[in-house]
Coordinates of C-alpha atoms in Angstrom, one line a residue:
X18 CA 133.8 69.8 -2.6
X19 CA 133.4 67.7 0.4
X20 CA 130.1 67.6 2.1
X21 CA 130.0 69.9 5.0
X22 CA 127.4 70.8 7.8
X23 CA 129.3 73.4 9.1
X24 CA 129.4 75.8 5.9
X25 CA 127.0 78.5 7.8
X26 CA 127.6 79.0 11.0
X27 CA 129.5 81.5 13.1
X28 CA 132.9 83.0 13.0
X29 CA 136.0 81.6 14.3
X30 CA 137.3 83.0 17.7
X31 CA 140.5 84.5 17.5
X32 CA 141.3 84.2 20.9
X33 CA 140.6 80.6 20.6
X34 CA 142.9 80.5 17.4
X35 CA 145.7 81.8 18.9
X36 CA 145.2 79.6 21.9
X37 CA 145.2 76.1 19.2
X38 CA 148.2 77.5 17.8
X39 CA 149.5 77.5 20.9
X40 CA 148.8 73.8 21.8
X41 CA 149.8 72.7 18.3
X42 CA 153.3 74.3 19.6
X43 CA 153.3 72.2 22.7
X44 CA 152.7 69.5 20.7
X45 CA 155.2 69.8 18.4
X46 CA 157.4 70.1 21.2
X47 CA 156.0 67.0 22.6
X48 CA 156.6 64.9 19.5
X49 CA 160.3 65.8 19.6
X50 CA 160.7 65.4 23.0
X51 CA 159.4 61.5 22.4
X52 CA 155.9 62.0 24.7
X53 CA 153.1 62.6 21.6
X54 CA 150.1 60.4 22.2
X55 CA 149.8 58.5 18.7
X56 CA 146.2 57.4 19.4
X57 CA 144.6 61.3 19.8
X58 CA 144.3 63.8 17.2
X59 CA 143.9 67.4 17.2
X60 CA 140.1 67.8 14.6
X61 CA 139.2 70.9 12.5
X62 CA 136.7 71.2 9.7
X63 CA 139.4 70.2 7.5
X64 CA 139.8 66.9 8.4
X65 CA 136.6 65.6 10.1
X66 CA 135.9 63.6 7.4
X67 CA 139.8 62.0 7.1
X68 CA 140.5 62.1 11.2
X69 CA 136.9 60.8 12.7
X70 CA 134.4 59.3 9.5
X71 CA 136.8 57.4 7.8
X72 CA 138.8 56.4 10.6
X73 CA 135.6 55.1 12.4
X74 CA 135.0 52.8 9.8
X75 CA 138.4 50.6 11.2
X76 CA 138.1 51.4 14.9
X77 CA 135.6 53.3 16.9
X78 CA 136.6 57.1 17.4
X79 CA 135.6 58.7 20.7
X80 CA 135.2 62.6 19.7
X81 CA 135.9 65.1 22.4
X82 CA 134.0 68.8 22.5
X83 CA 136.5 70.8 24.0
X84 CA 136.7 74.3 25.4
X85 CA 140.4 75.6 25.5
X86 CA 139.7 78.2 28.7
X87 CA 137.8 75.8 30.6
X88 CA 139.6 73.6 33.4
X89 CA 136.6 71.0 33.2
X90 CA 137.8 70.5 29.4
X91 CA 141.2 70.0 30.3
X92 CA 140.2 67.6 33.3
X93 CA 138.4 65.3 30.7
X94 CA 141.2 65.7 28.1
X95 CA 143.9 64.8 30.4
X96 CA 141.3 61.6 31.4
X97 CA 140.8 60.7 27.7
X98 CA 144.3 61.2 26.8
X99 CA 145.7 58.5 29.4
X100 CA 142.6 55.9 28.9
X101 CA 143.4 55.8 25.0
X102 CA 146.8 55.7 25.6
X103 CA 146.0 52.9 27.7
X104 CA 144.1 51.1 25.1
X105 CA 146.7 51.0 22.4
X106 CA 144.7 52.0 19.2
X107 CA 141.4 50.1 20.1
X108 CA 140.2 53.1 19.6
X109 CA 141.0 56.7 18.7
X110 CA 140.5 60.2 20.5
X111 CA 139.5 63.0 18.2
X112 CA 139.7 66.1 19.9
X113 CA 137.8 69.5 18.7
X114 CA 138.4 73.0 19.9
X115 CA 135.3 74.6 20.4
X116 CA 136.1 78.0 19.7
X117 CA 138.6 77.1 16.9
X118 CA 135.7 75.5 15.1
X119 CA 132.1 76.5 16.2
X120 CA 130.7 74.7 12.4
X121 CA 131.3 71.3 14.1
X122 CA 130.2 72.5 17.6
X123 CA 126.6 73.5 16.0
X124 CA 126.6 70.7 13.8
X125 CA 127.1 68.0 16.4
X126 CA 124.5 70.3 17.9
X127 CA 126.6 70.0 21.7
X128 CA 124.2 72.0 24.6
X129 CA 127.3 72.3 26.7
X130 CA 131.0 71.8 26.5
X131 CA 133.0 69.3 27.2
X132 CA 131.0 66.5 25.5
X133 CA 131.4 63.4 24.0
X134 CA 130.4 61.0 21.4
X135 CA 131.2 57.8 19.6
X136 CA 131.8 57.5 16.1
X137 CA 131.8 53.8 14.8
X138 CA 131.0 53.1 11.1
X139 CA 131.1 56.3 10.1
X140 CA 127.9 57.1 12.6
X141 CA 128.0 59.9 15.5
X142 CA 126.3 59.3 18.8
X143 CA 126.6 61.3 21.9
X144 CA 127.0 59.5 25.1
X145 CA 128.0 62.0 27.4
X146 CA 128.0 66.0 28.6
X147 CA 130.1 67.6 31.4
X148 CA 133.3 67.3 32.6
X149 CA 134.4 63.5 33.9
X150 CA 137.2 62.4 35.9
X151 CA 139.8 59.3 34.8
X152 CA 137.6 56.8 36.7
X153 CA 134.0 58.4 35.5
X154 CA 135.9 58.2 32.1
X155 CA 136.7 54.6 32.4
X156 CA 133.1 53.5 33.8
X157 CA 131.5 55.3 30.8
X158 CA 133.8 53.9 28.0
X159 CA 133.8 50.7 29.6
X160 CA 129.4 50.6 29.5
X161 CA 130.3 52.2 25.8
X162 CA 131.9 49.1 24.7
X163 CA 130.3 46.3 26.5
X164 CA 127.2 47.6 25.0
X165 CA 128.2 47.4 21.5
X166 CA 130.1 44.1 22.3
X167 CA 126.4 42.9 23.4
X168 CA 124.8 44.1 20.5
X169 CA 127.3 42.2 18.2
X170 CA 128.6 45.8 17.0
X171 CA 132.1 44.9 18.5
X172 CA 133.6 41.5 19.2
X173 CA 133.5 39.9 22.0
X174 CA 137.4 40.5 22.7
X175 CA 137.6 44.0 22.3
X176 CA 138.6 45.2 25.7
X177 CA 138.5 49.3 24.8
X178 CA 139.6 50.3 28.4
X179 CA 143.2 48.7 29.5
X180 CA 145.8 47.3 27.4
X181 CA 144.8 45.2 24.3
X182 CA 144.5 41.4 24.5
X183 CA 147.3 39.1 23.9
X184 CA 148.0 39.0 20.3
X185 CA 146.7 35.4 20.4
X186 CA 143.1 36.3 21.9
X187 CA 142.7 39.1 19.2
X188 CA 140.5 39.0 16.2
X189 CA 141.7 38.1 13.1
X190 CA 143.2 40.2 10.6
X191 CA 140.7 40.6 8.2
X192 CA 141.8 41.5 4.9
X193 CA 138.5 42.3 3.0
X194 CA 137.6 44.9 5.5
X195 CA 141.4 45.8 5.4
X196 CA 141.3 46.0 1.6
X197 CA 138.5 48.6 2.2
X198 CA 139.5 50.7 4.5
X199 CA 143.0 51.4 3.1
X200 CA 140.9 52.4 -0.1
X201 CA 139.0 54.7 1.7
X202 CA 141.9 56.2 3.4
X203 CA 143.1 56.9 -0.3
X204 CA 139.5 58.6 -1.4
X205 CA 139.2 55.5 -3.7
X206 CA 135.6 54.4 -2.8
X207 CA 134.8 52.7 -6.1
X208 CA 137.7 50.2 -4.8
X209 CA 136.0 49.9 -0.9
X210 CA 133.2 48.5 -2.8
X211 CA 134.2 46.2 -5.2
X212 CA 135.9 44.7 -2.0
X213 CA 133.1 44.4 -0.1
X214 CA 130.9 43.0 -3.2
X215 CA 133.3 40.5 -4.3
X216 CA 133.5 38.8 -0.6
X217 CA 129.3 39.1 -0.4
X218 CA 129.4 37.1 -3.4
X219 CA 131.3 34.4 -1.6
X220 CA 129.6 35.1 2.0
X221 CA 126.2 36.6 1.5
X222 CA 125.0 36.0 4.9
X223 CA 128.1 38.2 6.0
X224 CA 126.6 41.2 8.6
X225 CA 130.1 43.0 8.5
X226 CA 130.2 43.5 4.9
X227 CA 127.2 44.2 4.5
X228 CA 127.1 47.1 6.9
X229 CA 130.4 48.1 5.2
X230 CA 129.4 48.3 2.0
X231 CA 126.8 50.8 2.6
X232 CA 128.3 52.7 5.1
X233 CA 131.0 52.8 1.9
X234 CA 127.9 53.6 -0.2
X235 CA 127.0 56.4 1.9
X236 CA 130.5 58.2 1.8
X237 CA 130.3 58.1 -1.7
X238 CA 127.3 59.6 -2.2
X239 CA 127.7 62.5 0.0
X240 CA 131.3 63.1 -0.3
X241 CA 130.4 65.8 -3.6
X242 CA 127.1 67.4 -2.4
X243 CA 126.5 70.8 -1.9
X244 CA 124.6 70.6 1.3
X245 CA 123.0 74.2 1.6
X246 CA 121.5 73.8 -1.8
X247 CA 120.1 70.1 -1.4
X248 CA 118.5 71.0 1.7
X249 CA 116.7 74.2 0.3
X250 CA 115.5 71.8 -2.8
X251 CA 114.4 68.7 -0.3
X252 CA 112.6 72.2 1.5
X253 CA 110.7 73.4 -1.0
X254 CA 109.9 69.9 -3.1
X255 CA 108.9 67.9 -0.3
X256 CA 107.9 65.0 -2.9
X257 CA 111.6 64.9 -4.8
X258 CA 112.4 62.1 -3.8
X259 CA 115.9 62.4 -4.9
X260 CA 116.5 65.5 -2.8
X261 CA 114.7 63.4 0.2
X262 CA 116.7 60.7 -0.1
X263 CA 120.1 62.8 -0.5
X264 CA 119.2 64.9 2.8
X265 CA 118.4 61.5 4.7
X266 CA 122.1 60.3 3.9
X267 CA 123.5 63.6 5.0
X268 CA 121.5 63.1 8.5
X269 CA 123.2 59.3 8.6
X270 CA 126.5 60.8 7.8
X271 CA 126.5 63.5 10.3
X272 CA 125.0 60.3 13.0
X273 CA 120.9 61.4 12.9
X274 CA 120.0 58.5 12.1
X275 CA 116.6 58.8 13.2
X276 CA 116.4 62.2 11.2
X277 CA 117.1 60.2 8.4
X278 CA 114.5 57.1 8.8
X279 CA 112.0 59.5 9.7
X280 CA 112.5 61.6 6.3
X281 CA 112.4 59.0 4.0
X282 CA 109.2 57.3 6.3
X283 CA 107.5 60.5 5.6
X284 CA 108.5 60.8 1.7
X285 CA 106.9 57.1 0.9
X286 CA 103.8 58.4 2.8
X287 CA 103.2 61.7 0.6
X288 CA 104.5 59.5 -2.5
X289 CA 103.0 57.0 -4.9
X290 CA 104.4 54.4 -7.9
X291 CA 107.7 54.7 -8.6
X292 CA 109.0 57.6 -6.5
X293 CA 107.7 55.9 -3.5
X294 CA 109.3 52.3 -3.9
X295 CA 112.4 54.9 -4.6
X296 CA 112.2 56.1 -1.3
X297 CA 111.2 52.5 0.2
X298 CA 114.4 51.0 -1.2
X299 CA 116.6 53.9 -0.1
X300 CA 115.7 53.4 3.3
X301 CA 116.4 49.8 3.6
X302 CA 119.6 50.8 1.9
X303 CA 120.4 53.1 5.1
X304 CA 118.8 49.8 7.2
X305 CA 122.0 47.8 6.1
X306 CA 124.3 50.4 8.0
X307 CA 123.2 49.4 11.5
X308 CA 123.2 46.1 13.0
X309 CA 119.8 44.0 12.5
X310 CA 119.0 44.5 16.3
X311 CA 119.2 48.0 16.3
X312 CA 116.1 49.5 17.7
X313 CA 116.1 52.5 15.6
X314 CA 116.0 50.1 12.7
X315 CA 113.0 48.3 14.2
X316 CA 111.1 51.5 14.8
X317 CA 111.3 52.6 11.2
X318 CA 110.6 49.1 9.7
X319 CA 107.1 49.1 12.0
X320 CA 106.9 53.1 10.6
X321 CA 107.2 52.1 7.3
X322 CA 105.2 49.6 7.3
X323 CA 102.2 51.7 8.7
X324 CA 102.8 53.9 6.1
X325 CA 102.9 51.3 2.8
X326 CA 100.2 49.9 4.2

């Protein structure tokens, strides 16, 4: 079973159903016609995890909230649609039909439709809500990516918006974290890691695989849990640890990340011994997913140090 957030909620709309199986049509139509855009995908419960978490641990993944009636959806698809065109697989456009799948709607916990967010190591952020013209498109993804360019999150040559660099002024191939990924694409995770220990050996000081190996790590663990029934036991044992621990990496895996620190924060404070320097490690564990800088990380370090000490 793969993990799932979206196991309990709501019913699909028909209406909506018919109206994806419609588009899927027009895209079928598209693709023989020679006009598909190779960079955006159509998402569904049933491949979130291949389409938008695994794919986000090559290139970020902006994910699109959609409503199939609404012209303000449309307006931003149509925006989306051309800028990743534009930007020739820098990144990739997931795109999710509201009414065709309300489990990811309520688990990305949207308040209004269109929205957007980022999925980059296999973590989901929002960034924006409401419908957005071509040009309010390229402004945000543009203060998107120089962000993360800043915070060392994306190299300095990644242009996101526009046409990629010159093949000279791109990053080099690098065939650890291409070793990796094709693993991960193939569900072999035991493989993703052993890449991404075998090159720590040799470059221990190395940020981007060491962020990949747990955010490999994490996919692992969560890939065969049965989230209902790990939630009820982290519920109603607030001191197993274990069922702590697994409900913080399903909060990292659906992008709470500070859901997750606080958790485990709050399990080494009602814990003692050995359960509690359980809990301690697991959280630095979930640490080594985000860059050093990130300021959710330094929050939860000065939080978990109040509450060791």
């Amino acid at each position: 079973m793969q993990p799932s957030e979206f196991s309990t909620y709501g019913a699909v709309d028909l209406g909506a159903r018919k109206a994806a199986l419609e588009r899927e049509a027009q895209r079928q139509a598209a693709a023989e016609a020679g006009n598909t855009n190779p960079y955006a995908v159509d998402v569904t419960e049933e491949n979130f995890q291949r389409e938008v978490l695994e794919r986000s641990l090559q290139v970020p993944v902006v994910l699109v909230l959609l409503a199939g009636w609404s012209g303000e959806s449309k307006q931003t698809e149509q925006a989306l649609d051309k800028l990743v065109a534009e930007s020739q697989g820098q990144w990739l456009l997931a795109k999710i039909d509201t009414g065709v799948s309300p489990q990811l709607t309520q688990a990305l916990r949207a308040q209004a439709v269109p929205a957007l967010y980022l999925a980059l190591g296999g973590q989901i952020q929002p960034i924006a809500v409401g419908a957005i013209n071509e040009n309010q498109a390229r402004d945000l993804l543009t203060q998107v990516f120089s962000a993360l360019r800043q915070q060392g999150v994306l190299p300095q040559n990644f242009t996101g918006v526009g046409p990629a660099q010159p093949a000279e002024q791109q990053p080099k191939h690098n065939p650890v974290q291409a070793k990796a990924a094709e693993a991960v694409q193939r569900g072999d995770f035991a493989a993703a890691e052993a890449a991404y220990t075998e090159a720590l050996e040799k470059d221990p000081r190395n940020a981007d695989y060491t962020m990949g190996l747990a955010q490999v790590r994490l996919l692992a663990r969560v890939r065969d849990l049965d989230v209902k029934k790990v939630r009820q036991q982290a519920a109603d044992n607030p001191t197993d640890v274990a069922a702590q621990c697994a409900v913080a990496d399903l909060d990292m895996y659906a992008g709470n990340v500070e859901d997750a620190f606080d958790r485990l924060v709050a399990t080494v404070r009602r814990t003692s011994d050995d359960d509690r320097d359980r809990a301690r490690k697991h959280l630095l564990g979930l640490f080594e997913m985000l860059p050093a800088g990130d300021p959710r990380v330094a929050k939860a370090r000065r939080n978990l140090t109040s509450a060791l000490f």
